[in-house]
Coordinates of C-alpha atoms and ligand atoms in Angstrom, one line a residue:
M738 CA 10.9 -94.2 -114.7
S739 CA 10.5 -94.8 -118.6
K740 CA 14.1 -95.7 -120.5
V741 CA 14.5 -92.1 -121.7
M742 CA 14.0 -90.6 -118.8
R743 CA 16.6 -93.3 -117.3
Y744 CA 19.6 -92.8 -119.4
F745 CA 18.8 -88.8 -119.4
R746 CA 19.2 -89.5 -115.3
V747 CA 22.1 -91.6 -115.7
V748 CA 23.9 -89.1 -118.2
Q749 CA 22.7 -86.0 -115.6
V750 CA 24.2 -87.9 -112.8
S751 CA 27.6 -88.4 -114.7
L752 CA 27.8 -84.7 -115.8
C753 CA 27.4 -83.9 -112.3
S754 CA 29.8 -85.2 -110.9
T755 CA 32.5 -84.5 -114.1
W756 CA 31.5 -80.9 -112.9
R757 CA 32.1 -81.3 -109.4
Q758 CA 35.7 -83.3 -110.3
V759 CA 36.6 -80.4 -112.9
R760 CA 35.4 -77.7 -110.4
T761 CA 37.4 -79.7 -107.7
V762 CA 40.7 -79.8 -109.8
Y763 CA 39.8 -76.0 -110.9
R764 CA 39.5 -74.7 -107.4
T765 CA 42.7 -77.0 -106.4
G766 CA 45.0 -76.0 -109.0
K767 CA 43.7 -72.3 -108.3
M768 CA 43.5 -72.5 -104.7
S769 CA 47.2 -73.9 -104.5
D770 CA 48.4 -71.2 -106.8
I771 CA 47.1 -68.6 -104.8
L772 CA 48.2 -69.6 -101.0
A773 CA 51.3 -70.2 -102.6
E774 CA 51.3 -66.5 -104.2
A775 CA 50.3 -65.0 -100.4
V776 CA 52.7 -67.2 -98.6
K777 CA 55.9 -65.2 -101.2
G778 CA 53.8 -61.8 -100.8
A779 CA 54.3 -62.1 -96.8
A780 CA 57.7 -61.2 -97.2
A781 CA 57.2 -58.2 -97.9
H782 CA 55.1 -57.8 -94.3
P783 CA 57.3 -59.7 -92.4
R784 CA 55.3 -60.5 -88.9
P785 CA 57.3 -59.3 -85.9
E786 CA 57.7 -62.1 -83.5
G787 CA 56.3 -62.1 -79.9
I788 CA 53.3 -59.6 -80.7
N789 CA 49.7 -61.1 -80.4
F790 CA 47.2 -59.3 -82.1
T791 CA 43.3 -59.0 -81.9
Y792 CA 40.4 -58.3 -83.6
G793 CA 38.9 -56.4 -81.3
T794 CA 35.4 -54.6 -81.0
A795 CA 37.0 -51.9 -83.5
G796 CA 39.0 -54.6 -85.6
F797 CA 42.7 -54.2 -85.3
R798 CA 44.2 -50.8 -83.0
D799 CA 47.6 -50.7 -82.7
K800 CA 51.0 -48.4 -83.0
S801 CA 51.1 -48.2 -86.7
T802 CA 54.9 -49.4 -87.2
I803 CA 53.6 -52.8 -86.6
L804 CA 50.4 -53.0 -88.4
D805 CA 51.9 -53.9 -92.3
P806 CA 51.7 -57.6 -91.5
V807 CA 48.0 -57.3 -90.3
L808 CA 46.6 -55.0 -92.8
Y809 CA 48.9 -57.1 -95.6
R810 CA 46.5 -60.0 -93.9
M811 CA 43.4 -58.1 -94.0
G812 CA 44.1 -57.9 -97.8
L813 CA 43.5 -61.5 -98.1
L814 CA 40.8 -61.7 -95.4
A815 CA 38.7 -59.0 -97.0
A816 CA 39.3 -61.3 -100.8
L817 CA 37.7 -63.7 -99.0
R818 CA 35.3 -62.1 -97.7
S819 CA 34.4 -61.5 -100.3
K820 CA 34.1 -64.1 -102.1
A821 CA 32.6 -65.9 -99.2
K822 CA 29.3 -63.3 -99.4
K823 CA 29.6 -62.7 -103.2
A824 CA 29.2 -59.6 -103.0
T825 CA 31.7 -56.4 -102.2
V826 CA 32.9 -55.6 -98.5
A827 CA 35.4 -53.0 -97.2
A828 CA 38.1 -52.1 -95.2
M829 CA 38.6 -49.4 -93.3
I830 CA 42.0 -48.1 -91.5
T831 CA 41.3 -46.1 -89.1
A832 CA 42.3 -46.0 -85.1
S833 CA 39.4 -43.7 -84.4
H834 CA 40.0 -41.2 -81.4
N835 CA 43.2 -42.8 -80.5
P836 CA 46.7 -40.7 -80.5
E837 CA 47.5 -40.5 -84.4
P838 CA 50.4 -43.2 -83.8
D839 CA 48.4 -45.5 -83.6
N840 CA 46.2 -46.7 -86.0
G841 CA 43.5 -50.0 -87.7
V842 CA 41.7 -51.6 -89.8
K843 CA 38.3 -52.7 -89.5
L844 CA 36.4 -55.2 -92.0
V845 CA 32.5 -54.2 -93.7
D846 CA 30.2 -56.6 -94.9
P847 CA 28.3 -56.0 -98.0
M848 CA 25.5 -53.8 -96.1
G849 CA 27.4 -51.7 -94.7
E850 CA 27.5 -53.2 -91.4
M851 CA 30.4 -54.6 -88.6
L852 CA 32.4 -57.8 -89.9
E853 CA 29.9 -60.8 -88.5
A854 CA 31.3 -62.0 -85.2
A855 CA 31.7 -65.2 -86.8
W856 CA 34.9 -63.5 -88.7
E857 CA 36.3 -61.9 -86.4
K858 CA 38.6 -65.4 -85.4
H859 CA 39.5 -65.7 -88.5
A860 CA 40.8 -62.5 -88.7
T861 CA 42.6 -63.5 -85.2
D862 CA 44.0 -66.1 -86.3
L863 CA 45.5 -65.1 -89.7
A864 CA 46.8 -61.9 -88.4
N865 CA 48.9 -63.9 -86.2
A866 CA 49.5 -66.4 -88.4
K867 CA 53.9 -67.1 -89.0
D868 CA 54.7 -65.5 -92.6
E869 CA 54.9 -69.1 -93.2
D870 CA 51.8 -70.4 -92.2
I871 CA 50.1 -68.0 -93.6
G872 CA 49.2 -70.8 -96.8
S873 CA 47.9 -73.2 -94.1
A874 CA 45.6 -70.3 -92.3
L875 CA 43.9 -69.4 -95.5
Q876 CA 43.3 -72.9 -96.1
R877 CA 41.9 -73.8 -92.5
I878 CA 39.3 -70.7 -93.7
I879 CA 38.7 -71.6 -96.5
D880 CA 37.7 -75.8 -95.6
A881 CA 35.8 -74.1 -93.1
L882 CA 33.2 -72.4 -94.9
D883 CA 33.3 -74.1 -98.2
I884 CA 34.5 -70.7 -100.2
D885 CA 34.6 -71.2 -103.6
I886 CA 38.1 -69.5 -104.1
S887 CA 37.4 -69.1 -108.0
L888 CA 34.5 -66.2 -107.6
P889 CA 35.7 -63.4 -107.9
S890 CA 36.2 -60.9 -104.6
D891 CA 35.7 -57.0 -104.8
V892 CA 36.5 -54.6 -101.7
F893 CA 36.4 -50.8 -101.0
V894 CA 39.1 -49.3 -99.2
A895 CA 39.4 -46.0 -97.4
R896 CA 41.4 -44.4 -94.3
D897 CA 41.8 -41.8 -92.0
T898 CA 43.9 -38.6 -92.2
R899 CA 46.7 -40.5 -90.2
P900 CA 49.7 -40.3 -91.9
S901 CA 50.9 -43.9 -91.6
G902 CA 47.3 -44.5 -93.9
P903 CA 48.8 -44.6 -97.4
P904 CA 51.6 -47.3 -96.3
L905 CA 49.3 -49.1 -94.7
T906 CA 47.0 -48.9 -97.4
Q907 CA 49.5 -50.0 -100.0
A908 CA 50.1 -53.5 -97.5
L909 CA 46.3 -53.6 -97.5
L910 CA 46.6 -53.3 -101.5
D911 CA 49.0 -56.3 -101.4
G912 CA 46.9 -58.5 -99.8
L913 CA 44.0 -58.4 -102.3
K914 CA 46.6 -58.2 -104.9
V915 CA 47.6 -61.4 -104.5
M916 CA 44.2 -62.7 -104.1
G917 CA 43.6 -61.3 -107.4
S918 CA 40.9 -58.9 -106.2
T919 CA 39.9 -56.0 -107.8
F920 CA 39.0 -53.2 -105.1
T921 CA 38.5 -49.3 -105.3
D922 CA 40.9 -47.4 -103.4
F923 CA 38.4 -44.4 -102.2
G924 CA 41.9 -42.6 -99.8
I925 CA 40.2 -40.8 -97.0
L926 CA 36.9 -40.2 -96.4
T927 CA 35.2 -40.9 -92.7
T928 CA 34.2 -43.9 -91.4
P929 CA 30.2 -43.9 -92.4
Q930 CA 31.2 -43.1 -95.4
L931 CA 32.6 -46.1 -96.3
H932 CA 29.9 -48.1 -94.8
Y933 CA 27.2 -45.9 -97.0
L934 CA 29.2 -46.2 -100.0
V935 CA 29.5 -50.1 -99.4
R936 CA 25.6 -50.4 -99.1
C937 CA 24.8 -48.1 -101.9
H938 CA 27.2 -50.7 -104.4
N939 CA 25.7 -53.8 -102.5
S940 CA 22.2 -52.5 -103.3
R941 CA 22.8 -51.2 -106.7
G942 CA 21.8 -48.1 -106.2
A943 CA 18.5 -48.5 -103.9
Y944 CA 20.5 -46.6 -101.0
G945 CA 22.0 -43.9 -102.8
E946 CA 24.5 -43.1 -105.1
T947 CA 28.4 -44.3 -104.9
T948 CA 30.3 -41.5 -104.7
E949 CA 31.6 -39.1 -102.1
E950 CA 29.7 -36.4 -103.7
G951 CA 26.3 -38.8 -103.3
Y952 CA 26.8 -39.0 -99.9
Y953 CA 26.7 -35.0 -99.4
K954 CA 24.1 -35.0 -102.1
K955 CA 21.8 -37.1 -100.4
L956 CA 22.2 -35.7 -96.8
A957 CA 21.8 -32.1 -97.9
Q958 CA 18.7 -32.8 -99.7
A959 CA 17.2 -34.5 -97.0
F960 CA 18.4 -32.1 -94.8
L961 CA 17.0 -28.6 -97.0
K962 CA 13.6 -30.5 -97.1
L963 CA 13.3 -30.8 -93.4
R964 CA 14.3 -27.3 -92.4
E965 CA 11.1 -24.9 -92.3
D966 CA 10.8 -21.6 -93.2
G967 CA 10.1 -18.7 -91.1
T968 CA 12.2 -17.1 -88.1
K969 CA 12.4 -18.6 -84.9
K970 CA 12.7 -17.3 -81.8
K971 CA 15.3 -19.9 -79.7
Y972 CA 16.6 -22.6 -82.7
Q973 CA 20.0 -20.2 -84.0
P974 CA 21.4 -21.8 -87.2
V975 CA 24.9 -21.5 -86.2
V976 CA 27.5 -24.1 -84.4
I977 CA 30.6 -24.7 -84.5
I978 CA 32.6 -28.0 -85.2
D979 CA 35.8 -29.4 -83.5
G980 CA 36.5 -31.7 -86.3
A981 CA 38.9 -33.0 -83.8
N982 CA 41.9 -32.3 -86.5
G983 CA 41.0 -35.2 -88.1
V984 CA 39.0 -36.2 -91.9
G985 CA 35.8 -34.9 -89.9
A986 CA 36.5 -31.6 -90.3
L987 CA 37.4 -31.8 -93.9
K988 CA 34.5 -33.9 -94.8
T989 CA 32.4 -31.2 -93.3
R990 CA 33.7 -28.6 -95.4
K991 CA 32.8 -30.4 -98.7
L992 CA 29.2 -30.7 -97.2
Q993 CA 28.9 -27.1 -96.2
P994 CA 27.7 -26.5 -100.3
H995 CA 25.7 -28.4 -100.3
L996 CA 24.1 -26.6 -97.4
N997 CA 23.6 -23.5 -99.8
D998 CA 23.0 -21.2 -96.3
S999 CA 20.5 -22.8 -94.0
L1000 CA 22.9 -23.3 -91.8
K1001 CA 26.4 -21.1 -90.6
I1002 CA 29.2 -23.6 -89.8
T1003 CA 32.8 -22.8 -88.0
V1004 CA 34.9 -26.0 -88.1
C1005 CA 37.6 -25.4 -86.0
N1006 CA 40.6 -28.0 -84.9
D1007 CA 40.3 -28.8 -88.4
G1008 CA 44.2 -30.2 -89.0
S1009 CA 45.2 -27.1 -90.0
S1010 CA 47.7 -26.9 -86.9
G1011 CA 47.0 -29.1 -84.0
K1012 CA 47.1 -32.9 -84.2
L1013 CA 44.8 -35.2 -84.5
N1014 CA 42.7 -36.1 -81.3
E1015 CA 44.9 -34.1 -79.4
K1016 CA 43.0 -31.8 -77.0
C1017 CA 40.3 -31.8 -79.0
G1018 CA 37.3 -34.0 -80.8
A1019 CA 34.6 -36.3 -79.4
D1020 CA 36.6 -38.4 -76.6
F1021 CA 38.3 -35.2 -75.3
V1022 CA 35.4 -33.5 -74.3
K1023 CA 33.8 -36.6 -72.9
V1024 CA 36.7 -37.6 -71.0
Q1025 CA 37.4 -34.4 -69.8
Q1026 CA 34.2 -32.4 -70.0
K1027 CA 35.3 -29.0 -71.0
P1028 CA 36.1 -27.5 -74.2
P1029 CA 38.6 -28.6 -76.2
P1030 CA 41.8 -25.1 -75.5
G1031 CA 41.8 -22.3 -77.7
M1032 CA 38.1 -22.8 -79.0
E1033 CA 36.5 -19.2 -78.4
I1034 CA 32.7 -19.7 -77.5
Q1035 CA 30.0 -17.6 -76.4
P1036 CA 27.6 -18.5 -73.5
G1037 CA 24.3 -20.5 -75.2
Q1038 CA 26.6 -20.8 -78.5
R1039 CA 25.5 -25.0 -79.6
C1040 CA 28.8 -26.9 -80.4
V1041 CA 29.6 -30.2 -81.7
S1042 CA 32.8 -32.8 -81.8
F1043 CA 33.7 -35.3 -83.8
D1044 CA 35.9 -38.2 -82.9
G1045 CA 39.1 -38.8 -85.4
D1046 CA 37.0 -40.8 -88.0
A1047 CA 33.6 -38.9 -87.4
D1048 CA 31.0 -42.0 -86.4
R1049 CA 30.8 -40.0 -82.9
V1050 CA 29.1 -37.1 -82.1
V1051 CA 29.1 -34.6 -78.7
F1052 CA 27.5 -31.6 -78.7
F1053 CA 27.9 -28.8 -75.6
Y1054 CA 27.5 -25.4 -74.4
L1055 CA 28.7 -22.5 -72.3
N1056 CA 25.5 -21.7 -70.1
K1057 CA 25.2 -18.2 -69.2
D1058 CA 26.9 -18.6 -66.3
G1059 CA 30.2 -20.1 -68.4
V1060 CA 29.4 -23.5 -67.0
F1061 CA 30.2 -26.3 -69.4
N1062 CA 27.3 -28.9 -70.2
L1063 CA 27.6 -31.8 -72.2
L1064 CA 25.1 -33.0 -74.3
D1065 CA 26.2 -36.8 -74.9
G1066 CA 24.9 -40.3 -76.7
D1067 CA 21.7 -40.0 -74.1
K1068 CA 20.7 -36.7 -74.5
I1069 CA 21.2 -37.6 -78.3
S1070 CA 19.7 -40.3 -78.6
T1071 CA 16.9 -38.7 -76.7
L1072 CA 15.9 -36.3 -78.5
I1073 CA 15.5 -38.2 -81.6
A1074 CA 13.7 -40.2 -80.0
G1075 CA 11.5 -38.2 -79.0
Y1076 CA 10.8 -37.0 -82.5
L1077 CA 10.4 -40.2 -84.1
G1078 CA 7.9 -41.3 -81.6
E1079 CA 5.5 -38.2 -81.9
L1080 CA 6.2 -38.7 -86.0
V1081 CA 4.7 -41.9 -85.9
S1082 CA 2.3 -41.0 -83.9
A1083 CA 1.0 -38.5 -85.6
S1084 CA 1.0 -40.6 -89.0
G1085 CA -1.1 -43.0 -87.6
L1086 CA 1.5 -46.0 -88.3
Q1087 CA 1.8 -48.6 -85.5
L1088 CA 5.7 -49.5 -85.3
N1089 CA 7.2 -49.5 -81.8
I1090 CA 9.9 -47.9 -81.4
G1091 CA 12.8 -48.5 -78.8
V1092 CA 16.2 -47.1 -77.3
V1093 CA 19.3 -49.3 -76.8
Q1094 CA 21.7 -48.0 -74.4
T1095 CA 24.5 -49.4 -72.4
A1096 CA 25.4 -49.9 -68.5
Y1097 CA 27.0 -46.6 -69.7
A1098 CA 24.0 -44.4 -70.0
N1099 CA 23.3 -42.4 -67.9
G1100 CA 21.0 -43.0 -65.1
S1101 CA 18.9 -40.3 -65.7
S1102 CA 18.3 -41.1 -69.3
T1103 CA 17.1 -44.3 -68.7
R1104 CA 14.6 -43.1 -66.3
Y1105 CA 13.4 -40.8 -68.4
L1106 CA 12.9 -42.6 -71.4
E1107 CA 11.0 -45.6 -69.7
D1108 CA 9.2 -43.7 -67.1
V1109 CA 8.2 -39.8 -69.1
M1110 CA 8.6 -41.1 -72.6
K1111 CA 7.4 -44.0 -72.3
V1112 CA 9.8 -46.2 -74.8
P1113 CA 11.1 -49.6 -74.4
V1114 CA 14.9 -49.4 -73.5
S1115 CA 17.2 -52.7 -74.1
C1116 CA 21.1 -52.2 -72.4
A1117 CA 23.4 -54.6 -74.8
K1118 CA 27.6 -54.5 -74.5
T1119 CA 29.5 -52.2 -75.0
G1120 CA 30.6 -51.9 -79.0
V1121 CA 28.5 -50.3 -81.6
K1122 CA 28.1 -54.0 -83.0
H1123 CA 25.7 -55.2 -80.1
L1124 CA 24.1 -52.0 -79.7
H1125 CA 22.7 -51.9 -83.7
H1126 CA 21.9 -55.7 -83.0
K1127 CA 19.9 -55.2 -80.5
A1128 CA 18.5 -52.2 -82.4
L1129 CA 17.3 -54.4 -85.2
E1130 CA 14.7 -55.9 -82.8
F1131 CA 11.7 -52.9 -83.3
D1132 CA 10.3 -51.1 -86.0
V1133 CA 12.7 -48.4 -85.5
G1134 CA 15.5 -49.2 -82.8
V1135 CA 17.7 -45.5 -81.7
Y1136 CA 20.8 -47.0 -80.8
F1137 CA 24.1 -44.9 -78.9
E1138 CA 26.2 -45.6 -76.9
A1139 CA 27.1 -42.7 -74.7
N1140 CA 30.2 -41.6 -75.9
G1141 CA 28.6 -40.4 -78.8
H1142 CA 27.9 -43.5 -81.0
G1143 CA 25.1 -44.6 -82.7
T1144 CA 22.4 -44.1 -84.8
V1145 CA 18.2 -45.1 -85.9
L1146 CA 17.8 -48.7 -87.7
F1147 CA 14.4 -48.7 -89.6
S1148 CA 13.3 -52.2 -90.6
D1149 CA 12.1 -53.2 -93.7
Q1150 CA 9.1 -53.7 -93.1
A1151 CA 8.8 -50.1 -91.4
E1152 CA 10.3 -48.8 -94.0
Q1153 CA 7.7 -50.2 -96.2
K1154 CA 4.9 -48.8 -94.2
I1155 CA 6.2 -45.3 -93.9
K1156 CA 6.5 -44.9 -97.7
V1157 CA 3.3 -46.1 -98.9
A1158 CA 1.8 -44.0 -96.2
S1159 CA 3.6 -40.9 -97.5
Q1160 CA 2.4 -41.3 -100.9
D1161 CA -1.3 -42.3 -99.5
D1162 CA -3.7 -40.1 -101.1
S1163 CA -6.4 -41.1 -98.4
L1164 CA -5.0 -40.2 -95.8
D1165 CA -5.7 -36.9 -94.0
S1166 CA -2.8 -34.3 -95.0
G1167 CA -1.2 -34.2 -91.1
K1168 CA -1.1 -38.1 -91.6
R1169 CA 0.5 -37.8 -94.9
E1170 CA 3.0 -35.1 -93.8
A1171 CA 4.3 -36.8 -91.1
A1172 CA 4.9 -40.2 -93.0
T1173 CA 6.9 -37.6 -95.1
R1174 CA 9.5 -36.2 -92.6
L1175 CA 9.9 -40.0 -91.2
T1176 CA 11.0 -40.5 -94.8
L1177 CA 13.3 -37.7 -95.1
M1178 CA 14.2 -38.9 -91.8
M1179 CA 15.7 -41.9 -93.0
D1180 CA 17.6 -40.4 -96.1
L1181 CA 19.2 -38.3 -93.3
I1182 CA 20.0 -40.8 -90.8
N1183 CA 23.3 -43.2 -92.2
Q1184 CA 21.6 -46.0 -90.7
T1185 CA 24.8 -48.4 -91.4
V1186 CA 26.5 -47.3 -88.4
G1187 CA 26.9 -44.3 -86.6
D1188 CA 27.7 -41.5 -88.3
A1189 CA 28.5 -37.6 -86.8
I1190 CA 27.7 -36.0 -89.9
S1191 CA 24.8 -37.1 -90.5
D1192 CA 23.8 -37.5 -86.2
F1193 CA 24.3 -33.4 -86.3
L1194 CA 22.2 -33.2 -89.0
V1195 CA 19.6 -34.7 -88.1
V1196 CA 19.9 -32.9 -84.7
E1197 CA 20.1 -30.1 -86.2
T1198 CA 16.9 -30.4 -87.8
I1199 CA 15.3 -31.7 -84.5
L1200 CA 16.1 -28.4 -82.7
S1201 CA 15.1 -26.4 -85.3
T1202 CA 11.6 -27.6 -85.8
R1203 CA 11.4 -27.5 -81.9
D1204 CA 12.5 -24.5 -81.6
W1205 CA 15.1 -25.0 -79.1
A1206 CA 17.9 -23.6 -77.6
A1207 CA 21.0 -25.8 -76.5
D1208 CA 19.5 -25.1 -72.9
D1209 CA 15.8 -25.9 -73.7
W1210 CA 17.5 -30.0 -74.9
N1211 CA 19.4 -30.1 -72.0
M1212 CA 16.6 -29.8 -69.6
Q1213 CA 15.0 -32.7 -70.9
Y1214 CA 16.6 -33.9 -67.9
K1215 CA 19.4 -33.3 -65.0
D1216 CA 22.2 -35.9 -65.9
L1217 CA 23.5 -37.8 -62.5
P1218 CA 27.3 -37.5 -61.7
S1219 CA 29.3 -40.3 -62.6
R1220 CA 32.5 -41.0 -62.6
L1221 CA 34.7 -43.3 -65.0
L1222 CA 38.0 -44.8 -63.4
K1223 CA 40.4 -47.6 -65.4
I1224 CA 42.7 -49.9 -63.6
K1225 CA 45.3 -51.9 -64.9
V1226 CA 45.1 -55.5 -63.7
K1227 CA 47.5 -58.6 -64.5
D1228 CA 44.8 -60.2 -66.6
R1229 CA 42.4 -58.1 -67.7
T1230 CA 39.8 -61.5 -68.7
A1231 CA 40.2 -62.3 -64.8
V1232 CA 36.8 -59.9 -65.0
Q1233 CA 34.2 -61.7 -66.5
T1234 CA 30.4 -59.7 -66.6
T1235 CA 27.1 -60.9 -67.8
D1236 CA 23.7 -59.2 -67.9
A1237 CA 25.2 -56.8 -70.6
E1238 CA 27.8 -56.2 -68.6
R1239 CA 26.3 -54.9 -65.2
C1240 CA 27.0 -57.8 -63.2
A1241 CA 30.6 -59.3 -62.4
T1242 CA 30.8 -63.4 -62.5
A1243 CA 34.4 -63.7 -61.9
P1244 CA 36.7 -63.1 -60.0
A1245 CA 34.7 -64.8 -57.2
G1246 CA 33.7 -62.4 -54.5
L1247 CA 33.3 -58.6 -56.8
Q1248 CA 30.1 -58.5 -57.7
E1249 CA 28.8 -59.1 -54.0
A1250 CA 31.5 -56.3 -52.6
I1251 CA 29.8 -53.9 -55.1
N1252 CA 26.3 -54.1 -54.1
K1253 CA 27.4 -53.8 -50.8
L1254 CA 29.0 -50.2 -51.8
V1255 CA 26.1 -48.8 -54.3
A1256 CA 23.9 -49.9 -51.3
K1257 CA 25.4 -47.0 -49.0
Y1258 CA 24.5 -44.2 -51.8
Q1259 CA 21.6 -42.2 -52.6
Q1260 CA 21.0 -43.3 -56.8
G1261 CA 24.3 -45.1 -56.7
R1262 CA 25.0 -47.6 -59.8
S1263 CA 28.1 -49.2 -60.3
F1264 CA 29.7 -52.1 -62.6
V1265 CA 32.9 -53.0 -63.9
R1266 CA 34.1 -54.6 -67.2
P1267 CA 37.2 -55.4 -69.4
S1268 CA 37.8 -53.2 -71.7
G1269 CA 37.5 -54.2 -75.2
T1270 CA 40.6 -52.2 -76.5
E1271 CA 43.1 -51.5 -73.8
D1272 CA 44.8 -53.5 -70.7
V1273 CA 42.4 -52.3 -68.5
V1274 CA 39.5 -52.4 -66.2
R1275 CA 37.0 -49.9 -66.4
V1276 CA 35.0 -48.8 -63.7
F1277 CA 32.0 -47.3 -63.9
A1278 CA 30.1 -44.9 -61.0
E1279 CA 27.1 -43.1 -60.7
A1280 CA 25.8 -41.5 -57.3
D1281 CA 23.7 -38.5 -56.3
T1282 CA 26.9 -35.9 -56.1
Q1283 CA 29.6 -35.7 -57.7
A1284 CA 31.8 -36.4 -55.1
I1285 CA 29.6 -39.3 -54.4
A1286 CA 30.3 -40.7 -57.4
D1287 CA 34.0 -40.5 -57.2
M1288 CA 34.1 -42.5 -53.7
L1289 CA 31.7 -45.3 -55.1
A1290 CA 34.1 -45.4 -57.9
H1291 CA 37.8 -45.4 -56.5
E1292 CA 36.3 -48.1 -53.7
V1293 CA 35.2 -50.2 -56.2
S1294 CA 38.2 -49.8 -57.7
V1295 CA 40.6 -51.3 -55.0
Q1296 CA 37.8 -53.9 -54.2
V1297 CA 39.3 -54.9 -58.9
Y1298 CA 42.2 -54.5 -57.7
Q1299 CA 42.1 -56.5 -54.4
L1300 CA 40.4 -59.3 -56.2
A1301 CA 41.4 -59.1 -59.9
G1302 CA 44.9 -59.1 -59.7
G1303 CA 45.5 -55.0 -59.6
V1304 CA 49.7 -54.1 -60.9
G1305 CA 51.3 -51.2 -59.7
E1306 CA 50.3 -49.2 -56.6
Q1307 CA 46.2 -49.4 -55.1
P1308 CA 44.0 -46.9 -56.1
Q1309 CA 44.5 -44.2 -54.0
P1310 CA 41.7 -41.9 -52.9
P1311 CA 40.1 -38.9 -54.9
S1312 CA 41.0 -35.8 -53.6
T1313 CA 38.0 -33.7 -51.9
S1314 CA 39.8 -30.5 -52.1
Ligands
LIG70 C1 35.2 -49.2 -79.4 C2 33.8 -49.4 -80.0 C3 32.9 -47.9 -78.7 C4 33.1 -48.6 -77.6 C5 34.8 -48.5 -77.6 C6 34.9 -49.0 -76.3 C7 32.9 -49.6 -81.9 C8 32.8 -48.8 -83.8 N1 34.2 -48.9 -81.6 O1 35.8 -47.9 -79.8 O2 31.7 -48.3 -78.9 O3 32.4 -47.5 -77.0 O4 35.5 -49.3 -78.2 O5 36.2 -49.5 -75.7 O6 32.8 -50.6 -81.9 P1 36.9 -50.0 -74.4 O7 36.7 -51.4 -74.7 O8 38.1 -49.7 -74.1 O9 35.8 -49.3 -73.3
LIG71 MG1 35.4 -43.7 -84.4

């Protein structure tokens, strides 16, 4: 090295180390100010003694009356997450399908994904820190992840229609303000709308316009272009939407004018009289296997139920004999995978399509997908983030929980290939047309997260294209009867599972007992798992008749009760009347 070069090298090194020192002093100074402010701010959001909060499958959920300190702390954490990702993140205040007095909060990552799993622990630690320990709890996260506190942060915030939403939003904003974070409070939105907006923003508009209106426009434009002219023999463009007395009803009304007259939508359970999620909504319909009381339904009429934050959807109808038929997440994913599969083949593109389900998926749906449709099926643990993750393994990954939560993910490569094919003049018109329809389907699908409104429009598009009534769709395969029960135990973590929750590894002897019971019955299947949202163990059973599914679920429940520390009365056999 020449003398001159050496001189410059020395200057460079010393400048770098001086800069590092300045930065450290600046960061430390700024950090101690912020941490002191965060502790001071906690005085207005005191944490109750003796409660342990956990960031579960869908964030924090609890009685709204005790959540104020959690929201304040999640304001602090959201700002840190934004600094760590150097991007805008989001916080959604909702308790989804749970009763109105509950509420909750979940954080959303920059591309609209669920909060990275490794941060769930930080969220839990911070939520449980004593008021005076907030500074050190924050410091631990900052140090562990080497977050530059001097970076700006920006957070999008929205809530569902719960009356506890505004004060809880305020608590969250207090946390953001303490951190000096900028924010946008969007007021009332569906959960998937917020996921969508944060992705639009961070993709600098490539995913769409960062406004609620932009969301309706994107979906409606794709929907209208996919709609074919001409009368249909079986498909009727008429639906009734059960809005669960929540945000989905309000937002469907806002979408309606964008759809012109292509679809006649009647919204019931729109919040004008009933309570949120009370005897209505996707969860009620799925669990009770019946329509919400008070809905006037003609035989064959397609009905759609959203949940309280409109990220889940199920369809149902009464057949000509008035018998209730549910078209759940499994039926939706089968319908979508079938249609997208056809478009992919017609386009001539080499893309692999797969479906991701959970252990709750009806056995008939899995068999239909694998044996008839020849589509690969993966099983993931319950909870959207697990399905989402698995779906990324395919070029086109369709994921749905049986309860109606799901969407489709297109890999970047698939998206690129599809777009190129749609504009490739050297392809024959059939291939190009199929690729064009795929691009429109990509616009219609909210790829960030399951979205009741988007999924509903996707289903309507496919039914219309196929000219199918609800019955035609339902006939693809026949659901096996099933039963879901919950058992109270002293400690639900006594039950542990593996193989995507299909096999219990603890307590000892439980899986062997389940295997023996299952072997007694035709098409029997059963599994148990600790709930991620309630203090219970869930028991699922399926068999060739309802009576046997009920009996199997009961027998497995007794094993859970006996081996996993059941509390209260031992489960009673199902009544046979
Ligand atoms: C949460 C999950 C939902 C899952 C449910 C299971 C998200 C956004 N939500 O609501 O997907 O089906 O938990 O509840 O992931 P459980 O663990 O109590 O059975
Ligand atoms: Mg929900």
